[in-house]
mmCIF file of C-alpha atoms and ligand atoms in Angstrom:
data_model
loop_
_atom_site.group_PDB
_atom_site.id
_atom_site.type_symbol
_atom_site.label_atom_id
_atom_site.label_comp_id
_atom_site.label_asym_id
_atom_site.label_seq_id
_atom_site.Cartn_x
_atom_site.Cartn_y
_atom_site.Cartn_z
ATOM 1 C CA UNK G 1 64.528 -19.068 -14.427
ATOM 2 C CA UNK G 2 64.808 -16.360 -12.034
ATOM 3 C CA UNK G 3 63.317 -14.366 -8.937
ATOM 4 C CA UNK G 4 60.056 -14.114 -7.332
ATOM 5 C CA UNK G 5 59.047 -12.052 -4.191
ATOM 6 C CA UNK G 6 55.463 -11.429 -2.862
ATOM 7 C CA UNK G 7 53.883 -10.095 0.206
ATOM 8 C CA UNK G 8 50.259 -9.062 1.674
ATOM 9 C CA UNK G 9 51.073 -6.963 4.449
ATOM 10 C CA UNK G 10 49.503 -4.204 6.976
ATOM 11 C CA UNK G 11 52.731 -1.590 5.657
ATOM 12 C CA UNK G 12 53.806 -0.482 2.196
ATOM 13 C CA UNK G 13 55.571 -3.717 0.289
ATOM 14 C CA UNK G 14 57.368 -2.230 -2.585
ATOM 15 C CA UNK G 15 60.386 -1.410 -0.395
ATOM 16 C CA UNK G 16 60.221 -5.062 1.034
ATOM 17 C CA UNK G 17 59.989 -6.454 -2.597
ATOM 18 C CA UNK G 18 62.498 -4.314 -3.840
ATOM 19 C CA UNK G 19 65.018 -5.934 -0.763
ATOM 20 C CA UNK G 20 63.878 -9.424 -1.662
ATOM 21 C CA UNK G 21 64.684 -9.023 -5.017
ATOM 22 C CA UNK G 22 68.341 -7.591 -4.600
ATOM 23 C CA UNK G 23 68.781 -11.071 -2.344
ATOM 24 C CA UNK G 24 68.029 -12.635 -5.355
ATOM 25 C CA UNK G 25 70.612 -10.700 -7.795
ATOM 26 C CA UNK G 26 73.166 -13.354 -7.246
ATOM 27 C CA UNK G 27 71.212 -15.553 -9.581
ATOM 28 C CA UNK G 28 71.606 -13.283 -12.491
ATOM 29 C CA UNK G 29 68.975 -11.711 -14.552
ATOM 30 C CA UNK G 30 68.208 -8.987 -17.180
ATOM 31 C CA UNK G 31 65.167 -6.944 -15.888
ATOM 32 C CA UNK G 32 63.305 -6.463 -12.999
ATOM 33 C CA UNK G 33 59.929 -5.093 -12.080
ATOM 34 C CA UNK G 34 57.020 -4.963 -9.267
ATOM 35 C CA UNK G 35 53.300 -4.126 -9.375
ATOM 36 C CA UNK G 36 51.448 -3.060 -6.047
ATOM 37 C CA UNK G 37 47.846 -3.128 -5.279
ATOM 38 C CA UNK G 38 46.523 0.216 -3.726
ATOM 39 C CA UNK G 39 42.685 1.053 -3.428
ATOM 40 C CA UNK G 40 41.778 -1.555 -6.134
ATOM 41 C CA UNK G 41 44.366 -0.449 -8.934
ATOM 42 C CA UNK G 42 47.365 -2.092 -10.083
ATOM 43 C CA UNK G 43 50.340 0.095 -10.656
ATOM 44 C CA UNK G 44 53.581 -0.918 -12.084
ATOM 45 C CA UNK G 45 57.339 -0.077 -12.561
ATOM 46 C CA UNK G 46 59.541 -2.189 -14.507
ATOM 47 C CA UNK G 47 63.191 -1.475 -15.998
ATOM 48 C CA UNK G 48 65.613 -3.539 -18.074
ATOM 49 C CA UNK G 49 69.096 -4.058 -16.324
ATOM 50 C CA UNK G 50 69.607 -4.002 -12.895
ATOM 51 C CA UNK G 51 66.987 -3.756 -10.053
ATOM 52 C CA UNK G 52 68.704 -0.455 -8.784
ATOM 53 C CA UNK G 53 67.572 1.003 -11.973
ATOM 54 C CA UNK G 54 64.016 -0.178 -11.627
ATOM 55 C CA UNK G 55 64.415 1.157 -7.936
ATOM 56 C CA UNK G 56 65.351 4.522 -9.286
ATOM 57 C CA UNK G 57 61.819 4.743 -11.266
ATOM 58 C CA UNK G 58 59.919 3.390 -8.063
ATOM 59 C CA UNK G 59 61.866 6.220 -5.626
ATOM 60 C CA UNK G 60 60.815 8.805 -8.400
ATOM 61 C CA UNK G 61 57.185 7.876 -8.224
ATOM 62 C CA UNK G 62 56.858 5.505 -4.963
ATOM 63 C CA UNK G 63 53.881 3.237 -5.164
ATOM 64 C CA UNK G 64 52.150 2.745 -1.620
ATOM 65 C CA UNK G 65 50.160 -0.340 -1.266
ATOM 66 C CA UNK G 66 49.959 -3.476 1.247
ATOM 67 C CA UNK G 67 49.633 -6.378 -1.857
ATOM 68 C CA UNK G 68 52.537 -6.399 -4.343
ATOM 69 C CA UNK G 69 54.538 -8.995 -6.359
ATOM 70 C CA UNK G 70 58.053 -8.294 -8.045
ATOM 71 C CA UNK G 71 60.454 -10.583 -10.376
ATOM 72 C CA UNK G 72 63.870 -10.552 -11.779
ATOM 73 C CA UNK G 73 63.677 -11.866 -15.224
ATOM 74 C CA UNK G 74 65.822 -14.289 -17.145
ATOM 75 C CA UNK G 75 64.852 -14.079 -20.634
ATOM 76 C CA UNK G 76 63.646 -17.159 -22.306
ATOM 77 C CA UNK G 77 60.625 -15.926 -24.575
ATOM 78 C CA UNK G 78 61.345 -12.568 -26.076
ATOM 79 C CA UNK G 79 64.273 -10.065 -25.747
ATOM 80 C CA UNK G 80 65.050 -8.621 -22.351
ATOM 81 C CA UNK G 81 63.280 -5.162 -22.527
ATOM 82 C CA UNK G 82 60.950 -3.272 -20.585
ATOM 83 C CA UNK G 83 57.906 -4.581 -22.758
ATOM 84 C CA UNK G 84 58.759 -8.012 -21.902
ATOM 85 C CA UNK G 85 59.755 -7.570 -18.036
ATOM 86 C CA UNK G 86 57.338 -8.905 -15.182
ATOM 87 C CA UNK G 87 54.855 -8.108 -14.176
ATOM 88 C CA UNK G 88 52.342 -8.839 -17.084
ATOM 89 C CA UNK G 89 49.097 -7.112 -16.876
ATOM 90 C CA UNK G 90 45.877 -8.658 -18.149
ATOM 91 C CA UNK G 91 42.576 -7.017 -17.241
ATOM 92 C CA UNK G 92 42.575 -6.607 -13.514
ATOM 93 C CA UNK G 93 45.241 -9.204 -13.027
ATOM 94 C CA UNK G 94 49.016 -8.776 -12.733
ATOM 95 C CA UNK G 95 51.442 -11.978 -12.686
ATOM 96 C CA UNK G 96 54.996 -12.758 -12.214
ATOM 97 C CA UNK G 97 56.471 -16.092 -13.538
ATOM 98 C CA UNK G 98 59.798 -18.180 -13.588
ATOM 99 C CA UNK G 99 59.842 -20.803 -15.910
ATOM 100 C CA UNK G 100 58.717 -21.894 -19.321
ATOM 101 C CA UNK G 101 54.825 -22.359 -20.591
ATOM 102 C CA UNK G 102 55.751 -24.910 -23.404
ATOM 103 C CA UNK G 103 52.082 -24.985 -25.193
ATOM 104 C CA UNK G 104 52.179 -21.101 -24.852
ATOM 105 C CA UNK G 105 52.147 -20.616 -28.676
ATOM 106 C CA UNK G 106 48.497 -22.943 -29.279
ATOM 107 C CA UNK G 107 47.113 -20.819 -25.981
ATOM 108 C CA UNK G 108 48.084 -17.747 -27.569
ATOM 109 C CA UNK G 109 46.514 -18.249 -30.872
ATOM 110 C CA UNK G 110 43.282 -19.365 -29.173
ATOM 111 C CA UNK G 111 43.624 -16.256 -27.130
ATOM 112 C CA UNK G 112 44.108 -13.988 -30.239
ATOM 113 C CA UNK G 113 41.029 -15.758 -31.924
ATOM 114 C CA UNK G 114 38.972 -14.668 -28.699
ATOM 115 C CA UNK G 115 39.997 -11.018 -29.557
ATOM 116 C CA UNK G 116 43.032 -10.844 -26.950
ATOM 117 C CA UNK G 117 45.590 -8.305 -27.591
ATOM 118 C CA UNK G 118 49.076 -8.854 -26.255
ATOM 119 C CA UNK G 119 51.867 -6.267 -25.374
ATOM 120 C CA UNK G 120 54.818 -8.722 -25.091
ATOM 121 C CA UNK G 121 56.819 -11.345 -26.718
ATOM 122 C CA UNK G 122 56.437 -13.550 -23.500
ATOM 123 C CA UNK G 123 55.110 -17.067 -22.874
ATOM 124 C CA UNK G 124 53.857 -15.401 -19.628
ATOM 125 C CA UNK G 125 51.644 -13.045 -20.550
ATOM 126 C CA UNK G 126 49.596 -15.973 -22.077
ATOM 127 C CA UNK G 127 49.091 -17.199 -18.421
ATOM 128 C CA UNK G 128 48.284 -13.406 -17.624
ATOM 129 C CA UNK G 129 45.605 -13.512 -20.273
ATOM 130 C CA UNK G 130 43.670 -16.870 -19.219
ATOM 131 C CA UNK G 131 43.637 -15.824 -15.575
ATOM 132 C CA UNK G 132 42.361 -12.404 -16.328
ATOM 133 C CA UNK G 133 39.670 -13.449 -18.790
ATOM 134 C CA UNK G 134 38.354 -15.672 -15.771
ATOM 135 C CA UNK G 135 38.618 -13.221 -13.533
ATOM 136 C CA UNK G 136 36.620 -10.605 -15.947
ATOM 137 C CA UNK G 137 33.715 -13.549 -15.823
ATOM 138 C CA UNK G 138 33.661 -13.111 -12.244
ATOM 139 C CA UNK G 139 35.703 -15.950 -10.750
ATOM 140 C CA UNK G 140 37.738 -15.490 -7.655
ATOM 141 C CA UNK G 141 41.700 -15.122 -8.171
ATOM 142 C CA UNK G 142 42.159 -18.787 -6.971
ATOM 143 C CA UNK G 143 39.643 -20.688 -8.894
ATOM 144 C CA UNK G 144 41.262 -18.722 -11.691
ATOM 145 C CA UNK G 145 44.534 -19.753 -11.113
ATOM 146 C CA UNK G 146 43.589 -23.152 -10.432
ATOM 147 C CA UNK G 147 41.563 -23.660 -13.831
ATOM 148 C CA UNK G 148 44.325 -21.676 -15.802
ATOM 149 C CA UNK G 149 47.366 -24.045 -14.549
ATOM 150 C CA UNK G 150 45.415 -27.060 -15.703
ATOM 151 C CA UNK G 151 45.901 -25.764 -19.096
ATOM 152 C CA UNK G 152 49.908 -25.264 -18.896
ATOM 153 C CA UNK G 153 52.320 -27.566 -20.022
ATOM 154 C CA UNK G 154 55.895 -26.637 -18.881
ATOM 155 C CA UNK G 155 57.383 -25.121 -15.577
ATOM 156 C CA UNK G 156 56.175 -22.620 -13.672
ATOM 157 C CA UNK G 157 56.192 -20.711 -10.394
ATOM 158 C CA UNK G 158 53.793 -17.880 -10.229
ATOM 159 C CA UNK G 159 52.411 -15.294 -8.244
ATOM 160 C CA UNK G 160 49.497 -13.156 -9.133
ATOM 161 C CA UNK G 161 47.025 -10.265 -7.721
ATOM 162 C CA UNK G 162 43.687 -8.880 -8.734
ATOM 163 C CA UNK G 163 42.185 -5.558 -8.629
ATOM 164 C CA UNK G 164 39.177 -7.535 -7.279
ATOM 165 C CA UNK G 165 41.054 -8.842 -4.201
ATOM 166 C CA UNK G 166 43.069 -6.254 -2.504
ATOM 167 C CA UNK G 167 45.070 -8.240 0.235
ATOM 168 C CA UNK G 168 45.277 -11.520 -1.267
ATOM 169 C CA UNK G 169 48.102 -13.016 -3.463
ATOM 170 C CA UNK G 170 47.833 -16.393 -5.149
ATOM 171 C CA UNK G 171 50.720 -18.632 -6.055
ATOM 172 C CA UNK G 172 51.214 -21.862 -7.926
ATOM 173 C CA UNK G 173 53.919 -23.911 -8.738
ATOM 174 C CA UNK G 174 54.999 -26.725 -10.968
ATOM 175 C CA UNK G 175 58.720 -27.621 -12.102
ATOM 176 C CA UNK G 176 59.928 -24.330 -10.238
ATOM 177 C CA UNK G 177 60.303 -23.769 -6.574
ATOM 178 C CA UNK G 178 58.212 -21.340 -4.340
ATOM 179 C CA UNK G 179 57.818 -21.081 -0.801
ATOM 180 C CA UNK G 180 55.282 -19.247 1.600
ATOM 181 C CA UNK G 181 57.225 -17.030 4.435
ATOM 182 C CA UNK G 182 54.865 -16.777 7.367
ATOM 183 C CA UNK G 183 55.271 -13.457 9.335
ATOM 184 C CA UNK G 184 53.115 -11.688 12.097
ATOM 185 C CA UNK G 185 50.105 -10.135 10.075
ATOM 186 C CA UNK G 186 51.922 -10.454 7.055
ATOM 187 C CA UNK G 187 52.651 -13.238 4.510
ATOM 188 C CA UNK G 188 55.441 -13.941 1.558
ATOM 189 C CA UNK G 189 55.930 -15.620 -1.353
ATOM 190 C CA UNK G 190 59.377 -16.303 -2.771
ATOM 191 C CA UNK G 191 61.219 -18.552 -5.334
ATOM 192 C CA UNK G 192 64.020 -19.107 -2.709
ATOM 193 C CA UNK G 193 64.736 -18.810 1.032
ATOM 194 C CA UNK G 194 67.044 -15.992 0.258
ATOM 195 C CA UNK G 195 64.458 -14.042 -0.840
ATOM 196 C CA UNK G 196 62.367 -14.069 2.099
ATOM 197 C CA UNK G 197 64.885 -14.113 5.054
ATOM 198 C CA UNK G 198 65.076 -10.917 5.675
ATOM 199 C CA UNK G 199 61.275 -11.084 6.679
ATOM 200 C CA UNK G 200 60.770 -14.373 8.354
ATOM 201 C CA UNK G 201 62.436 -17.654 9.144
ATOM 202 C CA UNK G 202 59.401 -19.338 9.196
ATOM 203 C CA UNK G 203 58.923 -20.965 5.624
ATOM 204 C CA UNK G 204 57.045 -23.554 3.893
ATOM 205 C CA UNK G 205 57.938 -24.897 0.911
ATOM 206 C CA UNK G 206 54.832 -25.916 -1.893
ATOM 207 C CA UNK G 207 54.866 -29.054 -3.440
ATOM 208 C CA UNK G 208 54.557 -29.653 -7.101
ATOM 209 C CA UNK G 209 51.076 -28.871 -8.333
ATOM 210 C CA UNK G 210 50.469 -26.858 -5.283
ATOM 211 C CA UNK G 211 48.144 -23.718 -5.624
ATOM 212 C CA UNK G 212 48.072 -21.243 -2.656
ATOM 213 C CA UNK G 213 46.662 -18.076 -1.168
ATOM 214 C CA UNK G 214 48.022 -15.786 1.193
ATOM 215 C CA UNK G 215 46.610 -12.684 2.766
ATOM 216 C CA UNK G 216 47.877 -10.571 5.410
ATOM 217 C CA UNK G 217 46.406 -12.695 8.165
ATOM 218 C CA UNK G 218 46.952 -16.215 6.914
HETATM 219 N N1 LIG V 1 60.007 -17.558 -19.700
HETATM 220 C C1 LIG V 1 59.287 -16.247 -19.035
HETATM 221 C C2 LIG V 1 59.876 -14.873 -19.842
HETATM 222 O O1 LIG V 1 60.629 -15.211 -20.711
HETATM 223 C C3 LIG V 1 60.156 -16.349 -17.422
HETATM 224 C C4 LIG V 1 61.726 -16.308 -17.723
HETATM 225 C C5 LIG V 1 61.840 -16.454 -16.267
HETATM 226 O O2 LIG V 1 61.942 -17.721 -15.679
HETATM 227 O O3 LIG V 1 62.617 -15.342 -15.497
HETATM 228 O O4 LIG V 1 59.595 -14.018 -19.595
#
């Protein structure tokens, strides 16, 4: 189980997300990545190895945008690789996930039967696909996350963004930690206080089964 940082802010969030991931490096990980939402489009950068390797790709092609999610991965399902690194994208949504989805194989089979194509070996991509499917059907992201987590067995902390909802990040947790960081005109999610302490000292621990939506204002 590794690290999550997410933000909804007035300023570009990618540098904040990278700084947050660097504070989580002490936990160990095999790959990292981030996704930013700008002008209704999700852009992503991922790399195997150290956060600075992902950062080098980002610096070569900076991703502006005030809404984003980021992750350091400790592989449980699928080898450490760029394709298995988070965020995972399905339709209009991108997701980062800490933990293990125990029933991912049956969920994956059902999604394949409905025509979904997978691009990684992770359990996480199943969660992306379920949320993406519902957003495609017109559900709000928060509702799609609430309906999806009901189908999951296992442990998760997740952060999700949707091209339909710039300025918003939805998180959920069960069996893995997730905190909200409360800033001025900006809000954060993190798997660990270390990830957020550079941005705010005001934090709120989520409880088991909580779903949370953050925006710049609230
Ligand atoms: N089970 C997920 C994967 O293998 C998440 C691992 C983690 O917690 O970093 O990609």
